[in-house]
Amino acid sequence: MLPLKAQDCNCEESFNIALEAYEKNYSLFMYKVTDENRDLYDAHTDLMLEKAKKTEDFDECKILLEQWLDFFRDGHTYIVNSGQQSKESYSEEIQITEKQFKREYQEKSYELNTILGIWKNGGYTVAIMPSPQPSNRERDYVAVIIESSNPDWKKGEVKFELRNVFGTSYKVNYLMGDHSVEKRNGEQTDFGMLEIEGLSEWVKLWPQVENVKKRSDLEMKMDQFHISYIDEIPYLRLPDFYSVPASYVDSLMKAHHDRILAADFMIVDLRGNGGGNDGTYSPVLPYVLSGPVILPANGFWLSEDNTEYLINGMAAYNGLSVEEYAEQEKKEYEMFINNKGTAYFKGDSTWTFTPDTIYREGPDKVIILTDEEVGSSGETFVYRANQSDKVVVYGQNTAGVVDGFNGFPLDLGCFTAVFPTSFRAPDLEENPIDPYGIAPDVYVDEKVDVLAYAIDHMKHLIKNENSKE
């Protein structure tokens, strides 16, 4: 834990800066805090402020600010550590050999807990054991290196710490190459598999686990952009819309173009796609859409601070100073200035998007797979695709993180708060997507293999439609 006082941070001060900024500048504040729930919001804010006055710990202050933001139920509002805040780092050695560990395993009946044992990931082999006592660390188990091919890590060093949350779920302190601590969630998904969110997967070597569920090739590549085939059915995996440019997706689609068009249907798997840039998915739309789509006009909440932020951002985007931007882009600049203090929407309430190309010759149908982690640009893709006659969406509701966008990063000292400055549509009050998301056409419980179900369902759907012709 890092004390706030030592870092010249003040939780109450940070809270008050965030409070003023969100109430003045957060584009969705007027929709999130209404006459009907204002008393509830005020009580929540007063409670969090009282706690902030008593908080002198960096991590606890961040948690408190995040708890205050929970009222808005908006994944585009969040708190991150400021650059000035140094990362937590940690080093510890626990001298134990593989032979010693195996002896303790037998003597102390470790077999009663399946997380205990010898695990491997890449060049690391660790023994996961109960945390030695006494310890001032907030943990239940430690992973101690017993073999390493990385010369910067040696036997006996702690590679990660686990704190049990519930069942097979854990909070993980994972030590990176420089011994900085990454705080992640972990899940023992099988007797022989431990997954640490966004970082690594560990396989149990000892005691040997029988009948370990082996992951399929598709599951192994869930975090990669790729096209595979399931019995000649094109399967397109889009894990996010930020880590690759549109040109990468375009080249992927072109490489498989003929096989996609020849297929009766294709699959677009968006599960876990938290968004990024709308342009990333543009090369996919010609295969998905059946015609033009109607989209709502975006708008800006032009508070004093937002107006300045947006003008500076547009100037920088065009490679200009603010003065040059005001002169060269006079109409756009005057739009920001003249509408300051309003919710501004340019033009009509809707507009028509027509792709340059639509492949009407195929595929005839498109399966889209969604879950509760599909957000932001992932949801704008679903919004567009839903208007296609080809598309059937399977899975669960999307995240509901799209009504506000264009994040304004506000410096709070030890933290940076981020909030949207813009609106997805003029009719957010009547037709919001946040926080419940976009419902699928066919709901499939998360415990069901949605990919297998969707394929079987689509085959029957096509068969039934053909029988009616």
Coordinates of C-alpha atoms in Angstrom, one line a residue:
M1 CA 0.0 0.0 0.0
L2 CA 1.2 3.5 -0.8
P3 CA 0.4 6.3 1.7
L4 CA -1.1 9.3 0.1
K5 CA 0.7 11.8 2.3
A6 CA 4.1 10.5 1.1
Q7 CA 3.0 11.2 -2.5
D8 CA 1.6 14.7 -1.8
C9 CA -1.8 13.5 -2.6
N10 CA -5.0 14.4 -0.7
C11 CA -8.0 12.1 -1.2
E12 CA -10.6 14.8 -0.2
E13 CA -9.0 17.3 -2.6
S14 CA -9.0 14.8 -5.4
F15 CA -12.6 13.8 -4.7
N16 CA -13.8 17.5 -4.8
I17 CA -12.0 18.1 -8.1
A18 CA -13.6 15.1 -9.6
L19 CA -17.0 16.0 -8.2
E20 CA -16.9 19.5 -9.7
A21 CA -15.6 18.3 -13.0
Y22 CA -18.1 15.5 -13.5
E23 CA -21.1 17.7 -12.5
K24 CA -20.0 20.4 -15.0
N25 CA -18.5 18.5 -17.8
Y26 CA -19.7 14.9 -17.9
S27 CA -21.9 14.7 -21.0
L28 CA -24.4 12.2 -19.5
F29 CA -24.7 13.7 -16.1
M30 CA -28.1 15.2 -16.9
Y31 CA -29.3 11.8 -17.8
K32 CA -27.7 9.9 -14.9
V33 CA -28.8 12.4 -12.2
T34 CA -32.4 13.5 -12.6
D35 CA -35.1 15.1 -10.3
E36 CA -36.2 11.6 -9.5
N37 CA -32.9 10.3 -8.2
R38 CA -31.1 13.5 -7.1
D39 CA -31.6 12.8 -3.4
L40 CA -30.0 9.4 -3.9
Y41 CA -27.1 10.8 -5.7
D42 CA -26.5 13.6 -3.1
A43 CA -26.6 11.0 -0.3
H44 CA -24.1 8.8 -2.1
T45 CA -21.8 11.7 -2.8
D46 CA -22.0 12.9 0.8
L47 CA -21.2 9.4 2.0
M48 CA -18.2 9.1 -0.3
L49 CA -16.9 12.5 0.6
E50 CA -17.0 11.7 4.3
K51 CA -14.9 8.6 3.6
A52 CA -12.5 10.6 1.4
K53 CA -11.8 13.0 4.3
K54 CA -10.6 10.0 6.4
T55 CA -8.7 8.1 3.6
E56 CA -4.9 8.3 3.7
D57 CA -4.0 5.3 1.5
F58 CA -3.5 5.6 -2.3
D59 CA -5.2 2.3 -3.3
E60 CA -8.1 2.9 -0.9
C61 CA -8.7 6.4 -2.3
K62 CA -8.7 5.0 -5.9
I63 CA -11.3 2.4 -4.8
L64 CA -13.4 5.1 -3.1
L65 CA -13.4 7.3 -6.2
E66 CA -14.4 4.3 -8.4
Q67 CA -17.2 3.5 -5.9
W68 CA -18.5 7.0 -6.3
L69 CA -18.4 6.6 -10.1
D70 CA -20.4 3.4 -9.8
F71 CA -23.5 5.6 -9.4
F72 CA -23.3 6.5 -13.1
R73 CA -23.1 2.9 -14.3
D74 CA -21.0 4.1 -17.2
G75 CA -17.9 2.2 -18.3
H76 CA -16.6 5.3 -20.0
T77 CA -16.1 6.9 -16.6
Y78 CA -13.1 5.6 -14.8
I79 CA -10.0 6.5 -12.6
V80 CA -6.4 5.7 -13.5
N81 CA -3.2 6.3 -11.8
S82 CA -1.4 9.5 -12.8
G83 CA 2.0 9.2 -14.5
Q84 CA 3.6 11.0 -11.5
Q85 CA 2.5 8.1 -9.2
S86 CA 5.2 5.5 -9.2
K87 CA 4.3 1.8 -9.7
E88 CA 4.3 -0.5 -6.7
S89 CA 7.2 -2.9 -6.9
Y90 CA 7.9 -5.9 -4.8
S91 CA 10.6 -8.6 -4.3
E92 CA 10.7 -11.6 -2.1
E93 CA 12.6 -14.8 -1.9
I94 CA 11.3 -18.0 -0.3
Q95 CA 14.0 -20.7 -0.4
I96 CA 12.3 -24.0 -1.2
T97 CA 13.3 -26.8 -3.6
E98 CA 11.0 -29.0 -5.6
K99 CA 12.0 -31.9 -3.4
Q100 CA 11.1 -29.9 -0.2
F101 CA 7.8 -28.8 -1.7
K102 CA 6.7 -32.3 -2.7
R103 CA 7.6 -33.5 0.8
E104 CA 5.5 -30.7 2.4
Y105 CA 2.7 -31.5 -0.1
Q106 CA 2.4 -35.0 1.3
E107 CA 3.0 -34.1 5.0
K108 CA 0.5 -31.2 5.0
S109 CA -2.3 -32.8 2.8
Y110 CA -2.0 -30.1 0.1
E111 CA -4.0 -32.4 -2.2
L112 CA -7.2 -31.1 -0.5
N113 CA -6.7 -27.8 -2.4
T114 CA -6.3 -28.1 -6.2
I115 CA -4.6 -24.7 -6.5
L116 CA -1.5 -26.1 -4.7
G117 CA 1.0 -27.8 -6.8
I118 CA 3.7 -27.2 -9.5
W119 CA 2.6 -25.1 -12.4
K120 CA 4.3 -24.0 -15.7
N121 CA 4.0 -21.1 -18.1
G122 CA 6.6 -20.6 -20.8
G123 CA 10.0 -20.6 -19.2
Y124 CA 8.7 -20.4 -15.7
T125 CA 7.9 -23.3 -13.4
V126 CA 6.5 -22.4 -10.0
A127 CA 5.3 -24.1 -6.8
I128 CA 2.1 -22.6 -5.6
M129 CA 2.1 -23.0 -1.8
P130 CA 0.3 -21.4 1.2
S131 CA 1.7 -18.0 2.2
P132 CA 4.4 -18.5 4.8
Q133 CA 3.4 -17.0 8.2
P134 CA 3.9 -14.5 9.6
S135 CA 3.4 -12.2 6.6
N136 CA 2.3 -8.6 6.2
R137 CA 1.2 -9.3 2.6
E138 CA -2.5 -9.5 1.8
R139 CA -2.5 -13.0 0.2
D140 CA -3.4 -16.7 0.7
Y141 CA -0.9 -18.3 -1.6
V142 CA 2.4 -17.6 -3.3
A143 CA 3.9 -18.9 -6.5
V144 CA 7.6 -19.5 -6.0
I145 CA 10.0 -20.1 -8.9
I146 CA 11.6 -23.5 -8.9
E147 CA 12.9 -23.3 -12.5
S148 CA 13.4 -20.3 -14.8
S149 CA 14.9 -19.9 -18.3
N150 CA 14.8 -16.1 -17.7
P151 CA 18.2 -15.0 -16.3
D152 CA 16.5 -12.1 -14.6
W153 CA 14.5 -14.4 -12.4
K154 CA 16.0 -17.0 -10.2
K155 CA 14.9 -19.9 -8.0
G156 CA 13.1 -18.9 -4.8
E157 CA 11.7 -15.6 -6.1
V158 CA 8.0 -15.0 -5.7
K159 CA 6.4 -14.6 -9.2
F160 CA 2.9 -13.9 -8.1
E161 CA 0.6 -13.9 -5.1
L162 CA -3.0 -15.1 -4.9
R163 CA -5.8 -14.0 -2.6
N164 CA -8.9 -16.2 -2.7
V165 CA -12.1 -14.2 -3.5
F166 CA -14.7 -17.0 -3.9
G167 CA -14.5 -20.6 -5.0
T168 CA -11.8 -20.7 -7.8
S169 CA -11.6 -17.0 -8.3
Y170 CA -8.6 -15.0 -7.1
K171 CA -7.1 -11.5 -6.8
V172 CA -3.6 -11.7 -8.2
N173 CA -0.5 -9.6 -7.6
Y174 CA 1.6 -10.5 -10.6
L175 CA 5.3 -9.4 -10.7
M176 CA 6.4 -8.2 -14.1
G177 CA 10.0 -8.3 -15.4
D178 CA 10.9 -5.2 -13.5
H179 CA 9.2 -6.5 -10.4
S180 CA 6.4 -3.9 -10.8
V181 CA 3.1 -5.3 -9.5
E182 CA 0.2 -5.8 -11.9
K183 CA -3.1 -6.3 -10.1
R184 CA -5.3 -8.7 -12.0
N185 CA -8.1 -11.2 -11.6
G186 CA -7.4 -14.9 -11.8
E187 CA -9.5 -18.0 -12.3
Q188 CA -8.7 -21.7 -11.9
T189 CA -10.9 -22.7 -14.9
D190 CA -10.0 -26.4 -14.5
F191 CA -8.1 -28.6 -12.1
G192 CA -5.1 -28.2 -14.4
M193 CA -5.5 -24.6 -15.7
L194 CA -5.0 -21.2 -14.0
E195 CA -5.8 -18.1 -16.1
I196 CA -4.5 -14.7 -15.0
E197 CA -6.5 -12.0 -16.8
G198 CA -4.6 -10.5 -19.7
L199 CA -1.3 -11.9 -18.8
S200 CA -0.8 -15.6 -18.7
E201 CA -2.1 -19.1 -18.5
W202 CA -0.5 -21.7 -16.2
V203 CA -0.8 -25.5 -16.6
K204 CA -0.5 -27.8 -13.7
L205 CA 2.5 -30.2 -14.0
W206 CA 2.3 -32.0 -10.6
P207 CA 0.4 -33.7 -9.2
Q208 CA -0.6 -34.8 -12.7
V209 CA -4.2 -34.0 -13.5
E210 CA -6.2 -36.6 -15.4
N211 CA -8.9 -35.6 -18.0
V212 CA -7.8 -32.0 -18.1
K213 CA -10.1 -30.1 -20.4
K214 CA -8.0 -29.2 -23.4
R215 CA -8.7 -25.9 -25.1
S216 CA -9.6 -26.0 -28.7
D217 CA -7.6 -24.2 -31.4
L218 CA -10.3 -21.5 -31.5
E219 CA -10.1 -21.0 -27.8
M220 CA -6.3 -20.8 -27.9
K221 CA -6.6 -17.9 -30.5
M222 CA -9.4 -16.0 -28.8
D223 CA -7.2 -13.0 -28.3
Q224 CA -6.0 -12.9 -31.9
F225 CA -7.6 -11.4 -35.1
H226 CA -8.0 -14.3 -37.4
I227 CA -10.3 -16.2 -39.8
S228 CA -10.7 -19.9 -39.3
Y229 CA -13.2 -22.5 -40.7
I230 CA -15.6 -24.7 -39.0
D231 CA -16.8 -27.3 -41.5
E232 CA -16.2 -24.6 -44.3
I233 CA -18.1 -22.0 -42.3
P234 CA -15.9 -18.8 -42.1
Y235 CA -15.3 -17.8 -38.4
L236 CA -14.0 -14.3 -38.0
R237 CA -12.6 -13.4 -34.5
L238 CA -12.5 -9.7 -33.6
P239 CA -11.2 -9.4 -30.0
D240 CA -11.0 -5.6 -29.9
F241 CA -11.0 -2.6 -32.2
Y242 CA -7.9 -0.8 -31.0
S243 CA -4.8 -3.2 -31.3
V244 CA -4.7 -3.4 -35.1
P245 CA -5.5 -0.8 -37.8
A246 CA -8.3 -1.1 -40.3
S247 CA -5.7 -2.1 -43.0
Y248 CA -4.9 -5.3 -41.0
V249 CA -8.6 -6.3 -40.9
D250 CA -8.9 -5.4 -44.6
S251 CA -6.0 -7.6 -45.6
L252 CA -7.6 -10.4 -43.5
M253 CA -10.9 -10.1 -45.3
K254 CA -9.3 -9.9 -48.7
A255 CA -7.2 -13.1 -48.1
H256 CA -10.4 -15.0 -47.4
H257 CA -12.8 -13.1 -49.7
D258 CA -13.7 -15.9 -52.1
R259 CA -14.4 -18.5 -49.4
I260 CA -16.5 -16.0 -47.4
L261 CA -18.7 -15.2 -50.4
A262 CA -19.1 -18.9 -51.2
A263 CA -20.4 -19.7 -47.7
D264 CA -24.0 -20.0 -46.8
F265 CA -23.3 -18.0 -43.6
M266 CA -20.3 -16.7 -41.7
I267 CA -19.6 -16.1 -38.0
V268 CA -18.4 -12.8 -36.5
D269 CA -17.3 -13.4 -32.9
L270 CA -17.2 -10.1 -30.8
R271 CA -17.2 -11.7 -27.4
G272 CA -15.0 -9.7 -25.0
N273 CA -14.6 -6.9 -27.5
G274 CA -14.5 -3.7 -25.3
G275 CA -14.3 -1.3 -28.3
G276 CA -11.7 1.0 -29.7
N277 CA -12.0 2.7 -33.1
D278 CA -15.1 2.4 -35.3
G279 CA -12.9 2.5 -38.4
T280 CA -11.2 -0.8 -37.5
Y281 CA -14.3 -2.8 -38.4
S282 CA -15.2 -0.9 -41.6
P283 CA -13.7 -3.6 -43.9
V284 CA -16.1 -6.2 -42.4
L285 CA -19.3 -4.2 -43.1
P286 CA -19.5 -5.0 -46.8
Y287 CA -19.9 -8.7 -45.9
V288 CA -22.4 -8.0 -43.1
L289 CA -24.7 -5.3 -44.3
S290 CA -27.6 -5.8 -46.7
G291 CA -28.1 -2.1 -47.5
P292 CA -27.7 1.4 -46.0
V293 CA -28.2 1.9 -42.3
I294 CA -29.7 4.8 -40.4
L295 CA -27.4 6.2 -37.7
P296 CA -28.1 8.9 -35.0
A297 CA -26.3 12.2 -35.1
N298 CA -23.6 12.5 -32.6
G299 CA -23.4 15.6 -30.3
F300 CA -21.2 17.5 -27.9
W301 CA -21.8 18.7 -24.4
L302 CA -20.1 22.1 -24.8
S303 CA -19.3 23.1 -21.3
E304 CA -16.6 25.7 -20.8
D305 CA -13.9 23.1 -20.1
N306 CA -15.1 20.6 -22.8
T307 CA -15.2 23.3 -25.5
E308 CA -11.6 24.2 -24.7
Y309 CA -10.6 20.5 -24.6
L310 CA -12.3 19.7 -27.9
I311 CA -10.9 22.8 -29.7
N312 CA -7.4 21.9 -28.6
G313 CA -7.9 18.3 -29.6
M314 CA -9.2 19.2 -33.1
A315 CA -6.3 21.6 -33.6
A316 CA -3.7 19.0 -32.6
Y317 CA -5.5 16.3 -34.8
N318 CA -5.1 18.7 -37.8
G319 CA -1.5 19.5 -36.9
L320 CA -2.3 23.1 -36.2
S321 CA -2.0 25.6 -33.3
V322 CA -5.3 26.7 -31.9
E323 CA -4.8 30.1 -33.7
E324 CA -4.2 28.4 -37.0
Y325 CA -7.1 26.1 -36.4
A326 CA -9.4 29.0 -35.7
E327 CA -8.3 30.6 -38.9
Q328 CA -8.2 27.6 -41.3
E329 CA -11.2 25.8 -39.8
K330 CA -13.3 28.9 -39.1
K331 CA -16.7 27.3 -39.5
E332 CA -15.9 24.4 -37.2
Y333 CA -14.2 26.6 -34.6
E334 CA -17.1 29.0 -34.6
M335 CA -19.5 26.1 -34.1
F336 CA -17.7 25.2 -30.9
I337 CA -17.6 28.8 -29.6
N338 CA -21.1 29.9 -30.6
N339 CA -22.7 26.9 -29.0
K340 CA -20.8 26.9 -25.8
G341 CA -22.9 25.9 -22.8
T342 CA -25.3 23.7 -24.8
A343 CA -25.8 20.1 -25.9
Y344 CA -25.1 20.7 -29.6
F345 CA -26.1 18.3 -32.4
K346 CA -25.1 19.2 -35.9
G347 CA -27.7 18.9 -38.6
D348 CA -30.6 16.4 -38.6
S349 CA -31.2 13.9 -35.8
T350 CA -30.2 10.9 -38.1
W351 CA -28.1 10.3 -41.1
T352 CA -27.7 7.5 -43.6
F353 CA -24.5 5.4 -43.8
T354 CA -24.0 3.6 -47.1
P355 CA -20.8 1.6 -47.5
D356 CA -18.9 1.9 -50.8
T357 CA -19.4 -1.8 -51.4
I358 CA -21.9 -4.4 -50.2
Y359 CA -21.4 -8.0 -51.2
R360 CA -25.0 -9.1 -52.0
E361 CA -23.8 -12.4 -53.5
G362 CA -22.8 -13.8 -50.2
P363 CA -22.8 -14.8 -47.5
D364 CA -26.6 -15.1 -47.2
K365 CA -26.6 -15.0 -43.4
V366 CA -24.2 -13.7 -40.7
I367 CA -24.0 -14.9 -37.1
I368 CA -22.8 -12.4 -34.6
L369 CA -21.8 -13.5 -31.1
T370 CA -22.0 -11.1 -28.2
D371 CA -21.6 -11.1 -24.4
E372 CA -21.7 -8.6 -21.6
E373 CA -18.1 -7.5 -22.3
V374 CA -18.9 -6.1 -25.8
G375 CA -18.8 -2.3 -25.3
S376 CA -18.2 1.1 -27.0
S377 CA -17.2 0.5 -30.6
G378 CA -18.1 -3.1 -30.2
E379 CA -21.7 -1.9 -29.7
T380 CA -21.7 0.5 -32.6
F381 CA -20.8 -2.5 -34.8
V382 CA -23.8 -4.4 -33.4
Y383 CA -26.0 -1.3 -33.8
R384 CA -25.1 -1.1 -37.5
A385 CA -25.2 -4.8 -38.2
N386 CA -28.6 -5.2 -36.5
Q387 CA -30.1 -3.3 -39.4
S388 CA -29.0 -5.9 -41.9
D389 CA -31.4 -8.6 -43.1
K390 CA -28.5 -11.0 -43.0
V391 CA -27.7 -10.8 -39.4
V392 CA -28.8 -12.8 -36.4
V393 CA -27.1 -11.9 -33.0
Y394 CA -26.6 -14.7 -30.4
G395 CA -25.5 -14.5 -26.8
Q396 CA -26.1 -12.0 -24.0
N397 CA -26.8 -8.3 -23.8
T398 CA -23.8 -6.1 -24.7
A399 CA -22.1 -4.0 -21.9
G400 CA -24.1 -0.8 -22.4
V401 CA -21.1 1.5 -22.7
V402 CA -21.7 3.7 -25.7
D403 CA -24.1 6.6 -25.0
G404 CA -21.2 8.9 -24.1
F405 CA -17.8 9.0 -25.7
N406 CA -14.7 11.1 -26.4
G407 CA -13.0 10.7 -23.0
F408 CA -11.7 13.9 -21.3
P409 CA -8.7 13.0 -19.0
L410 CA -8.8 15.3 -15.9
D411 CA -5.7 15.5 -13.7
L412 CA -6.6 15.0 -10.0
G413 CA -3.0 15.0 -8.8
C414 CA -2.4 11.4 -7.8
F415 CA -5.1 10.1 -10.2
T416 CA -6.6 10.9 -13.6
A417 CA -10.3 10.9 -14.0
V418 CA -11.8 10.2 -17.4
F419 CA -15.4 11.1 -18.6
P420 CA -17.2 11.4 -21.9
T421 CA -17.7 14.8 -23.5
S422 CA -20.0 13.7 -26.3
F423 CA -23.4 12.1 -27.0
R424 CA -24.2 9.1 -29.2
A425 CA -27.6 10.4 -30.2
P426 CA -30.1 13.2 -29.6
D427 CA -32.7 10.9 -28.1
L428 CA -30.7 9.3 -25.3
E429 CA -33.4 10.0 -22.7
E430 CA -36.0 8.1 -24.6
N431 CA -33.8 5.4 -26.3
P432 CA -30.7 4.8 -24.2
I433 CA -28.4 1.8 -24.7
D434 CA -26.5 2.3 -21.4
P435 CA -26.4 0.6 -19.0
Y436 CA -28.4 -2.4 -20.2
G437 CA -26.8 -2.8 -23.6
I438 CA -28.1 -4.2 -26.9
A439 CA -30.1 -7.4 -26.5
P440 CA -29.3 -10.3 -28.9
D441 CA -31.9 -11.7 -31.3
V442 CA -31.4 -15.1 -29.7
Y443 CA -30.5 -15.1 -26.0
V444 CA -28.1 -17.9 -25.1
D445 CA -27.1 -18.5 -21.5
E446 CA -23.4 -17.9 -20.8
K447 CA -23.1 -21.5 -19.5
V448 CA -24.1 -22.8 -23.0
D449 CA -21.6 -23.2 -25.9
V450 CA -23.0 -20.3 -27.9
L451 CA -20.8 -21.0 -30.9
A452 CA -22.1 -24.6 -31.3
Y453 CA -25.7 -23.6 -30.6
A454 CA -25.6 -20.7 -33.1
I455 CA -24.3 -22.9 -35.9
D456 CA -27.0 -25.5 -35.3
H457 CA -29.7 -22.9 -35.0
M458 CA -28.6 -21.1 -38.1
K459 CA -28.6 -24.3 -40.2
H460 CA -32.2 -25.0 -39.1
L461 CA -33.2 -21.3 -39.8
I462 CA -31.8 -21.5 -43.3
K463 CA -33.4 -24.9 -43.9
N464 CA -36.8 -23.6 -42.8
E465 CA -36.5 -20.5 -44.9
N466 CA -35.6 -22.5 -48.0
S467 CA -38.6 -24.8 -47.5
K468 CA -40.9 -21.8 -47.7
E469 CA -39.6 -20.7 -51.0

